[in-house]
Each structure stands twice: as structure tokens, then as C-alpha cells.
Amino acid sequence: MFRRTMTAAFALAIASPSMAATVTGSSNGLSYTASNSIVGTTGTGTQVAVPPGNPIYWATDAKYSGVVSLIMNRGAAGSFICSGALMADRMSILTAGHCVSDGAGTANPISTTAYFYNGTDPDLVTFQSPLATAISVSEYFVNADYTGQVIDQNDIAVLRLSQAAPLFAQGYGLYTNDLTGTDFNVTGYGARSSTGGNVGDDLGVGRRRQGDNTYDFRLGDSTINGALDFLSDGAQTDYTYLSDFDNGRRANDGSCILTGLVGVESYKFCNLGRGATEVSIAGGDSGGPSFVDGKISSVNSFGLTFGTETGDVDEELNSTFGEFNGFVPTSIHASWISSVLAVPEPSTWAMMLTGFGLTGMALRRGRRRTRVTFA
């Protein structure tokens, strides 16, 4: 599913993955590439593709109805796609900070639109379809500690909708427990793959997909003893969680190989994955949610590779087996998220309960000035 690397700024009708940001470096003999930008074990293509995409990755269940496609208009720079999730207040979208900001103090996009879809067509490109419900964003709340670095545990933002989400859309609560070793389900609208993790992200964005993985460890885990601190580049990263993209082979068990190389003597972080439903995020999945027990446990943030030395099947950052995904946990941001969620007005409650008044609500809220807040 996900890298922030983009290949071109397409016209408005076709969006690119979120704004490009890639970092490379080396330390203690390890070279790495990380980028903010679902590729399954097998193909995640369309029903009519040759070979067809595997339906185990479709995300048409009602439980995904609150996972939105976000299109950010940045004027001459083009339009870009991210993913996001509707919060329980039904007025706010949780996403990644890098989707709408280059760091504290930077301007928000010219405009952002959230696209909701509750149909059964797995191949619908949501932001291009009249079957989707489009709602504009009126306010941006970017975590004030977000530095703009690719790897940053504060890469998180809340977007306020100009009107309440459609009644069919599910709003989500937050999962706030520790994530190490926890299985999760992840979803987004990012790049897909024709055949799976041996090839990586070779198909376009805009179709919602989902799959499974496991949070292997966080960068600040005491067992690692600071050996991966070189990835921080000035940002806070102790609570950045990594998962690797497993194919069931020890030779590509990235977390096991990496932690062994930096001195972890136990097999605590070794596992061979979730089987056929294992996925990696890719470009355009940025900001999308991961779920534990039906609650949002993290926000999709970046992709990371150390090359073939830690099990990547190739030397590119392209969502192939052996690569890593990075996630921003909701647990450390729960208070901040709650502080910026909308307090429903009486008329909003009435609309939510009766289903009426949507047009009037849109007209009133449409007058609000779009603004960005670093809180």
C-alpha cells in the first residue's frame, strides 16, 4: 500500500501519492531508504485484471465505510491522494500530518476533499465516481510536534469536515494499548500490485484495499537499546512502530534480521507473518487507519528498506517482501486528538438522529473560513 514517493503530478482527475519526501542514510554498516508514500502477498489488482486481483484484499464491508479517500489540491504542484478515517464525532478525519503539511508552520493545501463510499464495487475509484459522497475540509489541525521528517512519531493530523459525514459512514474510536506483537488490519487507497510482494507497487491508486500484519516493535523498544536511533534525524521516533512484509521465509523476515544485526540476541521480533492476508502499505495509503478490535490503533506513515541485507527481495523501496512499514500510534496522541475533535452543535445532533437538515447544515458550515492550526 504505501510510500510517499510520487512519480508525477497528474491532472486533477488522477491523483498522485502524497507529497514526496524521501530520506536516505547509513549507520553501523546499514544503509536505508525511507519514504512517506495495499500490496498483498498475492495480487491486489481489479476483478478484470489478468491475472485478477485476489478478493481477500477487497475492502467493501460496511466496517470500512468510514475510511475515506482524501484529495489535496496544491495548485500548480498538482493534486495528491492520501487516506483517512472518520472519527466518532462524525465531523473529523484522522490522517497523517505529511498529507497536509511539511511541518509546523507550513501552509495547508489550497483545498482538500474527503470521499466516502459504501457500495460493493471493489474497483471503484472513489474520488472519480458520482457514487461517492464528497465533503470538503474546512479546518486543519496538525500536531505541533510534527517536524516534517519522514520518520516522526508525531506525523498525525485531524481534518474538520465542512458538514457531518453521511449517515452510512462508520465513525471509529481509538485503541490505546501497547502495540508490540499485536496483529492489526490496515486499509487505504494507495498503490496496488499486479502479482504481490515479489513485484511490489506497480498499479495505480484510488481503489480501497485492506489486509493484515503485525506490529513487530517500536524504535524505542528497550530491547533494541537505542541501536536504531540514527533513523530519527532530529524527530521524536521512540513510539514509531514498524512492521515487516513477510512471505513465510526466514530469509525475508526483515524484523528478525534487522534486530539481530543491531545486537538483539533473542528471537523476540522473529515471525513469518500472517499468511495470504499479509500486506504492505504503499503510496497513497498515507494517513489511512490500522485497526485493532475495530478501533484505530495507528496511522500509516512511511515505508522503509535496508535493502537485501535485511531481507528485501530487491534494492528498491517499492513495497516488496522484506521491507518495513512505519506507523504513528494513536495511544500517544489520544489526548491531543480528543482536544481537537468537534463538539457537535445541537443541530448536528438532530441531523445525526433524524437524517434531516443536511443541506441547511452544509450551507451554514460552508461559510467557515478554512484554516490550519498547529495544536
PDB file of C-alpha atoms in Angstrom, residues 39-267:
ATOM      1  CA  VAL A  39       0.258  -4.519  -1.695  1.00  0.00           C
ATOM      2  CA  GLY A  40      -0.719  -8.092  -0.809  1.00  0.00           C
ATOM      3  CA  THR A  41       1.134 -11.357  -0.705  1.00  0.00           C
ATOM      4  CA  THR A  42      -0.704 -12.029  -3.972  1.00  0.00           C
ATOM      5  CA  GLY A  43      -2.193  -9.500  -6.430  1.00  0.00           C
ATOM      6  CA  THR A  44      -4.385  -6.607  -5.306  1.00  0.00           C
ATOM      7  CA  GLY A  45      -5.471  -5.638  -8.829  1.00  0.00           C
ATOM      8  CA  THR A  46      -9.003  -5.303 -10.210  1.00  0.00           C
ATOM      9  CA  GLN A  47     -11.541  -8.089 -10.801  1.00  0.00           C
ATOM     10  CA  VAL A  48     -10.976  -7.914 -14.564  1.00  0.00           C
ATOM     11  CA  ALA A  49      -7.195  -7.728 -14.479  1.00  0.00           C
ATOM     12  CA  VAL A  50      -5.065 -10.551 -15.899  1.00  0.00           C
ATOM     13  CA  PRO A  51      -4.379 -12.165 -13.514  1.00  0.00           C
ATOM     14  CA  PRO A  52      -7.343 -10.842 -11.483  1.00  0.00           C
ATOM     15  CA  GLY A  53      -6.802  -9.323  -8.060  1.00  0.00           C
ATOM     16  CA  ASN A  54      -7.383 -11.528  -5.038  1.00  0.00           C
ATOM     17  CA  PRO A  55     -10.767 -10.766  -3.374  1.00  0.00           C
ATOM     18  CA  ILE A  56      -9.309 -11.378   0.093  1.00  0.00           C
ATOM     19  CA  TYR A  57      -7.968  -7.814  -0.110  1.00  0.00           C
ATOM     20  CA  TRP A  58     -11.234  -6.104  -1.052  1.00  0.00           C
ATOM     21  CA  ALA A  59     -12.486  -3.547   1.451  1.00  0.00           C
ATOM     22  CA  THR A  60     -16.201  -3.394   0.658  1.00  0.00           C
ATOM     23  CA  ASP A  61     -17.516  -4.411   4.089  1.00  0.00           C
ATOM     24  CA  ALA A  62     -19.553  -1.779   5.940  1.00  0.00           C
ATOM     25  CA  LYS A  63     -16.865  -1.649   8.619  1.00  0.00           C
ATOM     26  CA  TYR A  64     -14.652   0.214   6.125  1.00  0.00           C
ATOM     27  CA  SER A  65     -17.334   2.783   5.192  1.00  0.00           C
ATOM     28  CA  GLY A  66     -15.617   5.438   7.304  1.00  0.00           C
ATOM     29  CA  VAL A  67     -12.252   5.039   5.555  1.00  0.00           C
ATOM     30  CA  VAL A  68     -12.012   7.917   3.110  1.00  0.00           C
ATOM     31  CA  SER A  69     -10.012   8.908   0.089  1.00  0.00           C
ATOM     32  CA  LEU A  70      -8.507  12.381   0.523  1.00  0.00           C
ATOM     33  CA  ILE A  71      -7.613  14.563  -2.461  1.00  0.00           C
ATOM     34  CA  MET A  72      -5.392  17.554  -1.689  1.00  0.00           C
ATOM     35  CA  ASN A  73      -5.265  20.332  -4.275  1.00  0.00           C
ATOM     36  CA  ARG A  74      -1.910  22.101  -4.170  1.00  0.00           C
ATOM     37  CA  GLY A  75      -2.427  24.318  -7.185  1.00  0.00           C
ATOM     38  CA  ALA A  76       0.434  24.282  -9.662  1.00  0.00           C
ATOM     39  CA  ALA A  77       2.075  21.407  -7.783  1.00  0.00           C
ATOM     40  CA  GLY A  78      -0.858  19.139  -8.655  1.00  0.00           C
ATOM     41  CA  SER A  79      -3.388  17.054  -6.771  1.00  0.00           C
ATOM     42  CA  PHE A  80      -2.365  14.317  -4.360  1.00  0.00           C
ATOM     43  CA  ILE A  81      -4.073  11.395  -2.687  1.00  0.00           C
ATOM     44  CA  CYS A  82      -3.986  10.194   0.899  1.00  0.00           C
ATOM     45  CA  SER A  83      -6.285   8.086   3.045  1.00  0.00           C
ATOM     46  CA  GLY A  84      -8.018   8.865   6.319  1.00  0.00           C
ATOM     47  CA  ALA A  85     -10.625   7.668   8.809  1.00  0.00           C
ATOM     48  CA  LEU A  86     -13.783   9.203  10.239  1.00  0.00           C
ATOM     49  CA  MET A  87     -13.691   9.849  13.958  1.00  0.00           C
ATOM     50  CA  ALA A  88     -16.565   9.234  16.372  1.00  0.00           C
ATOM     51  CA  ASP A  89     -17.637  12.892  16.282  1.00  0.00           C
ATOM     52  CA  ARG A  90     -18.560  12.385  12.577  1.00  0.00           C
ATOM     53  CA  MET A  91     -17.032  15.759  11.736  1.00  0.00           C
ATOM     54  CA  SER A  92     -13.328  14.886  11.823  1.00  0.00           C
ATOM     55  CA  ILE A  93     -10.927  12.822   9.718  1.00  0.00           C
ATOM     56  CA  LEU A  94      -7.756  11.356  11.207  1.00  0.00           C
ATOM     57  CA  THR A  95      -4.834  11.247   8.774  1.00  0.00           C
ATOM     58  CA  ALA A  96      -1.077  11.737   8.514  1.00  0.00           C
ATOM     59  CA  GLY A  97       0.482  15.133   9.083  1.00  0.00           C
ATOM     60  CA  HIS A  98       2.595  14.878   5.926  1.00  0.00           C
ATOM     61  CA  CYS A  99      -0.573  14.700   3.809  1.00  0.00           C
ATOM     62  CA  VAL A 100      -1.354  18.337   4.572  1.00  0.00           C
ATOM     63  CA  SER A 101       1.843  19.869   5.972  1.00  0.00           C
ATOM     64  CA  ASP A 102       5.615  19.960   5.620  1.00  0.00           C
ATOM     65  CA  GLY A 103       5.955  20.583   9.354  1.00  0.00           C
ATOM     66  CA  ALA A 104       4.801  23.057  11.970  1.00  0.00           C
ATOM     67  CA  GLY A 105       4.229  26.475  10.467  1.00  0.00           C
ATOM     68  CA  THR A 106       3.641  25.424   6.856  1.00  0.00           C
ATOM     69  CA  ALA A 107       0.509  26.251   4.878  1.00  0.00           C
ATOM     70  CA  ASN A 108      -2.296  23.792   4.284  1.00  0.00           C
ATOM     71  CA  PRO A 109      -3.363  22.739   0.757  1.00  0.00           C
ATOM     72  CA  ILE A 110      -5.486  25.096  -1.312  1.00  0.00           C
ATOM     73  CA  SER A 111      -8.331  22.656  -0.718  1.00  0.00           C
ATOM     74  CA  THR A 112      -8.934  19.089   0.450  1.00  0.00           C
ATOM     75  CA  THR A 113     -11.927  16.859  -0.268  1.00  0.00           C
ATOM     76  CA  ALA A 114     -12.895  13.653   1.550  1.00  0.00           C
ATOM     77  CA  TYR A 115     -14.691  10.972  -0.487  1.00  0.00           C
ATOM     78  CA  PHE A 116     -16.974   8.466   1.280  1.00  0.00           C
ATOM     79  CA  TYR A 117     -18.188   5.251  -0.377  1.00  0.00           C
ATOM     80  CA  ASN A 118     -20.457   2.490   0.954  1.00  0.00           C
ATOM     81  CA  GLY A 119     -21.005   0.393  -2.170  1.00  0.00           C
ATOM     82  CA  THR A 120     -19.923  -3.121  -3.101  1.00  0.00           C
ATOM     83  CA  ASP A 121     -17.741  -2.416  -6.150  1.00  0.00           C
ATOM     84  CA  PRO A 122     -14.145  -3.156  -5.086  1.00  0.00           C
ATOM     85  CA  ASP A 123     -12.745  -1.495  -8.199  1.00  0.00           C
ATOM     86  CA  LEU A 124     -14.468   1.859  -7.852  1.00  0.00           C
ATOM     87  CA  VAL A 125     -12.022   4.769  -7.993  1.00  0.00           C
ATOM     88  CA  THR A 126     -13.785   6.674  -5.279  1.00  0.00           C
ATOM     89  CA  PHE A 127     -12.625  10.218  -5.995  1.00  0.00           C
ATOM     90  CA  GLN A 128     -13.702   9.889  -9.661  1.00  0.00           C
ATOM     91  CA  SER A 129     -17.151   8.394  -9.039  1.00  0.00           C
ATOM     92  CA  PRO A 130     -20.570  10.079  -8.719  1.00  0.00           C
ATOM     93  CA  LEU A 131     -21.475   7.212  -6.353  1.00  0.00           C
ATOM     94  CA  ALA A 132     -19.160   8.671  -3.728  1.00  0.00           C
ATOM     95  CA  THR A 133     -20.153  11.400  -1.268  1.00  0.00           C
ATOM     96  CA  ALA A 134     -17.700  14.297  -1.435  1.00  0.00           C
ATOM     97  CA  ILE A 135     -17.270  16.647   1.525  1.00  0.00           C
ATOM     98  CA  SER A 136     -14.766  19.481   1.666  1.00  0.00           C
ATOM     99  CA  VAL A 137     -12.408  20.104   4.561  1.00  0.00           C
ATOM    100  CA  SER A 138     -12.813  23.382   6.427  1.00  0.00           C
ATOM    101  CA  GLU A 139     -10.072  23.230   9.082  1.00  0.00           C
ATOM    102  CA  TYR A 140      -6.701  21.525   9.515  1.00  0.00           C
ATOM    103  CA  PHE A 141      -5.207  20.573  12.879  1.00  0.00           C
ATOM    104  CA  VAL A 142      -1.597  19.411  12.572  1.00  0.00           C
ATOM    105  CA  ASN A 143       0.283  18.121  15.607  1.00  0.00           C
ATOM    106  CA  ALA A 144       2.606  20.917  16.663  1.00  0.00           C
ATOM    107  CA  ASP A 145       5.483  18.484  17.290  1.00  0.00           C
ATOM    108  CA  TYR A 146       5.482  17.200  13.720  1.00  0.00           C
ATOM    109  CA  THR A 147       8.823  18.207  12.193  1.00  0.00           C
ATOM    110  CA  GLY A 148       8.249  17.288   8.551  1.00  0.00           C
ATOM    111  CA  GLN A 149      10.792  14.477   8.780  1.00  0.00           C
ATOM    112  CA  VAL A 150       9.846  11.207   7.078  1.00  0.00           C
ATOM    113  CA  ILE A 151      10.166   9.186  10.306  1.00  0.00           C
ATOM    114  CA  ASP A 152       8.348  11.082  13.042  1.00  0.00           C
ATOM    115  CA  GLN A 153       6.003   9.716  15.722  1.00  0.00           C
ATOM    116  CA  ASN A 154       4.058  12.996  15.506  1.00  0.00           C
ATOM    117  CA  ASP A 155       3.155  12.624  11.814  1.00  0.00           C
ATOM    118  CA  ILE A 156      -0.552  12.991  12.513  1.00  0.00           C
ATOM    119  CA  ALA A 157      -3.340  15.458  11.730  1.00  0.00           C
ATOM    120  CA  VAL A 158      -7.085  15.923  12.160  1.00  0.00           C
ATOM    121  CA  LEU A 159      -9.173  17.472   9.378  1.00  0.00           C
ATOM    122  CA  ARG A 160     -12.512  19.088  10.156  1.00  0.00           C
ATOM    123  CA  LEU A 161     -15.241  18.424   7.600  1.00  0.00           C
ATOM    124  CA  SER A 162     -17.447  21.290   6.390  1.00  0.00           C
ATOM    125  CA  GLN A 163     -20.503  19.184   7.210  1.00  0.00           C
ATOM    126  CA  ALA A 164     -21.278  15.950   9.034  1.00  0.00           C
ATOM    127  CA  ALA A 165     -20.303  12.683   7.376  1.00  0.00           C
ATOM    128  CA  PRO A 166     -23.036  10.705   5.573  1.00  0.00           C
ATOM    129  CA  LEU A 167     -25.119   8.537   7.848  1.00  0.00           C
ATOM    130  CA  PHE A 168     -23.827   5.323   6.282  1.00  0.00           C
ATOM    131  CA  ALA A 169     -20.229   6.092   7.257  1.00  0.00           C
ATOM    132  CA  GLN A 170     -18.856   4.400  10.353  1.00  0.00           C
ATOM    133  CA  GLY A 171     -17.051   6.545  12.894  1.00  0.00           C
ATOM    134  CA  TYR A 172     -14.185   4.975  14.816  1.00  0.00           C
ATOM    135  CA  GLY A 173     -12.827   5.137  18.330  1.00  0.00           C
ATOM    136  CA  LEU A 174      -9.179   4.896  19.368  1.00  0.00           C
ATOM    137  CA  TYR A 175      -7.190   1.869  20.524  1.00  0.00           C
ATOM    138  CA  THR A 176      -4.755   2.992  23.199  1.00  0.00           C
ATOM    139  CA  ASN A 177      -2.919  -0.120  24.424  1.00  0.00           C
ATOM    140  CA  ASP A 178       0.686  -1.048  23.665  1.00  0.00           C
ATOM    141  CA  LEU A 179       1.080  -2.392  20.126  1.00  0.00           C
ATOM    142  CA  THR A 180       4.227  -4.531  20.221  1.00  0.00           C
ATOM    143  CA  GLY A 181       3.448  -8.000  18.854  1.00  0.00           C
ATOM    144  CA  THR A 182      -0.202  -7.080  18.186  1.00  0.00           C
ATOM    145  CA  ASP A 183      -1.934  -8.195  14.987  1.00  0.00           C
ATOM    146  CA  PHE A 184      -3.792  -5.498  13.061  1.00  0.00           C
ATOM    147  CA  ASN A 185      -5.836  -4.847   9.928  1.00  0.00           C
ATOM    148  CA  VAL A 186      -4.845  -1.931   7.704  1.00  0.00           C
ATOM    149  CA  THR A 187      -6.660  -0.188   4.861  1.00  0.00           C
ATOM    150  CA  GLY A 188      -6.182   2.615   2.363  1.00  0.00           C
ATOM    151  CA  TYR A 189      -6.491   3.869  -1.204  1.00  0.00           C
ATOM    152  CA  GLY A 190      -2.854   3.555  -2.192  1.00  0.00           C
ATOM    153  CA  ALA A 191      -0.892   1.840  -4.942  1.00  0.00           C
ATOM    154  CA  ARG A 192      -1.533  -1.846  -5.570  1.00  0.00           C
ATOM    155  CA  SER A 193       0.290  -4.792  -7.116  1.00  0.00           C
ATOM    156  CA  SER A 194      -0.424  -6.954 -10.160  1.00  0.00           C
ATOM    157  CA  THR A 195       1.066 -10.090  -8.591  1.00  0.00           C
ATOM    158  CA  GLY A 196       2.058  -9.329  -4.985  1.00  0.00           C
ATOM    159  CA  GLY A 197       5.084  -8.834  -2.796  1.00  0.00           C
ATOM    160  CA  ASN A 198       7.668 -10.192  -5.207  1.00  0.00           C
ATOM    161  CA  VAL A 199       6.916  -7.282  -7.557  1.00  0.00           C
ATOM    162  CA  GLY A 200       5.583  -4.558  -5.264  1.00  0.00           C
ATOM    163  CA  ASP A 201       3.514  -1.491  -6.113  1.00  0.00           C
ATOM    164  CA  ASP A 202       3.093  -1.477  -9.904  1.00  0.00           C
ATOM    165  CA  LEU A 203      -0.601  -0.479 -10.120  1.00  0.00           C
ATOM    166  CA  GLY A 204      -2.357   2.816  -9.517  1.00  0.00           C
ATOM    167  CA  VAL A 205      -4.106   4.452  -6.580  1.00  0.00           C
ATOM    168  CA  GLY A 206      -7.733   5.201  -5.688  1.00  0.00           C
ATOM    169  CA  ARG A 207      -9.251   1.753  -5.002  1.00  0.00           C
ATOM    170  CA  ARG A 208      -9.780   0.793  -1.357  1.00  0.00           C
ATOM    171  CA  ARG A 209      -7.916  -2.321  -0.213  1.00  0.00           C
ATOM    172  CA  GLN A 210      -7.198  -3.950   3.175  1.00  0.00           C
ATOM    173  CA  GLY A 211      -5.104  -6.682   4.751  1.00  0.00           C
ATOM    174  CA  ASP A 212      -3.255  -7.833   7.842  1.00  0.00           C
ATOM    175  CA  ASN A 213       0.112  -7.513   9.514  1.00  0.00           C
ATOM    176  CA  THR A 214       1.734  -7.414  12.977  1.00  0.00           C
ATOM    177  CA  TYR A 215       3.378  -4.548  14.834  1.00  0.00           C
ATOM    178  CA  ASP A 216       6.833  -6.061  15.313  1.00  0.00           C
ATOM    179  CA  PHE A 217       8.450  -3.417  17.528  1.00  0.00           C
ATOM    180  CA  ARG A 218       8.781   0.292  18.188  1.00  0.00           C
ATOM    181  CA  LEU A 219      12.043   2.099  17.533  1.00  0.00           C
ATOM    182  CA  GLY A 220      12.427   2.978  21.207  1.00  0.00           C
ATOM    183  CA  ASP A 221      11.945  -0.570  22.479  1.00  0.00           C
ATOM    184  CA  SER A 222      14.317  -1.135  25.399  1.00  0.00           C
ATOM    185  CA  THR A 223      15.436  -4.452  23.896  1.00  0.00           C
ATOM    186  CA  ILE A 224      16.921  -2.568  20.943  1.00  0.00           C
ATOM    187  CA  ASN A 225      18.774  -0.264  23.340  1.00  0.00           C
ATOM    188  CA  GLY A 226      18.932   2.774  21.057  1.00  0.00           C
ATOM    189  CA  ALA A 227      20.582   0.944  18.163  1.00  0.00           C
ATOM    190  CA  LEU A 228      18.122   2.417  15.640  1.00  0.00           C
ATOM    191  CA  ASP A 229      18.238   5.987  16.924  1.00  0.00           C
ATOM    192  CA  PHE A 230      20.094   7.002  13.752  1.00  0.00           C
ATOM    193  CA  LEU A 231      16.718   6.908  11.972  1.00  0.00           C
ATOM    194  CA  SER A 232      15.363   9.834  13.987  1.00  0.00           C
ATOM    195  CA  ASP A 233      17.056  12.702  12.101  1.00  0.00           C
ATOM    196  CA  GLY A 234      16.003  15.171  14.793  1.00  0.00           C
ATOM    197  CA  ALA A 235      12.406  13.990  15.163  1.00  0.00           C
ATOM    198  CA  GLN A 236      10.821  12.049  18.018  1.00  0.00           C
ATOM    199  CA  THR A 237      10.740   8.377  16.996  1.00  0.00           C
ATOM    200  CA  ASP A 238      10.681   6.219  20.169  1.00  0.00           C
ATOM    201  CA  TYR A 239       6.996   5.397  19.616  1.00  0.00           C
ATOM    202  CA  THR A 240       7.228   4.858  15.871  1.00  0.00           C
ATOM    203  CA  TYR A 241       6.124   1.257  15.252  1.00  0.00           C
ATOM    204  CA  LEU A 242       7.486  -0.943  12.464  1.00  0.00           C
ATOM    205  CA  SER A 243       6.014  -3.994  10.766  1.00  0.00           C
ATOM    206  CA  ASP A 244       7.787  -6.023   8.102  1.00  0.00           C
ATOM    207  CA  PHE A 245       6.276  -7.540   4.945  1.00  0.00           C
ATOM    208  CA  ASP A 246       6.645 -11.298   5.418  1.00  0.00           C
ATOM    209  CA  ASN A 247       6.307 -14.068   2.873  1.00  0.00           C
ATOM    210  CA  GLY A 248       6.776 -17.003   5.250  1.00  0.00           C
ATOM    211  CA  ARG A 249      10.509 -17.343   4.583  1.00  0.00           C
ATOM    212  CA  ARG A 250      13.232 -16.742   7.174  1.00  0.00           C
ATOM    213  CA  ALA A 251      15.396 -15.135   4.504  1.00  0.00           C
ATOM    214  CA  ASN A 252      12.895 -12.271   4.173  1.00  0.00           C
ATOM    215  CA  ASP A 253      11.908 -11.850   7.836  1.00  0.00           C
ATOM    216  CA  GLY A 254      13.056  -8.244   7.990  1.00  0.00           C
ATOM    217  CA  SER A 255      12.383  -7.569  11.659  1.00  0.00           C
ATOM    218  CA  CYS A 256      14.229 -10.686  12.763  1.00  0.00           C
ATOM    219  CA  ILE A 257      17.234  -9.955  10.552  1.00  0.00           C
ATOM    220  CA  LEU A 258      17.428  -6.233  11.372  1.00  0.00           C
ATOM    221  CA  THR A 259      17.200  -6.602  15.137  1.00  0.00           C
ATOM    222  CA  GLY A 260      19.780  -9.382  15.013  1.00  0.00           C
ATOM    223  CA  LEU A 261      22.171  -7.155  13.091  1.00  0.00           C
ATOM    224  CA  VAL A 262      21.907  -4.401  15.724  1.00  0.00           C
ATOM    225  CA  GLY A 263      22.609  -6.758  18.610  1.00  0.00           C
ATOM    226  CA  VAL A 264      19.273  -8.153  19.810  1.00  0.00           C
ATOM    227  CA  GLU A 265      20.165 -11.682  20.925  1.00  0.00           C
ATOM    228  CA  SER A 266      16.665 -13.092  21.428  1.00  0.00           C
ATOM    229  CA  TYR A 267      14.143 -14.131  18.762  1.00  0.00           C
TER     230      TYR A 267
END
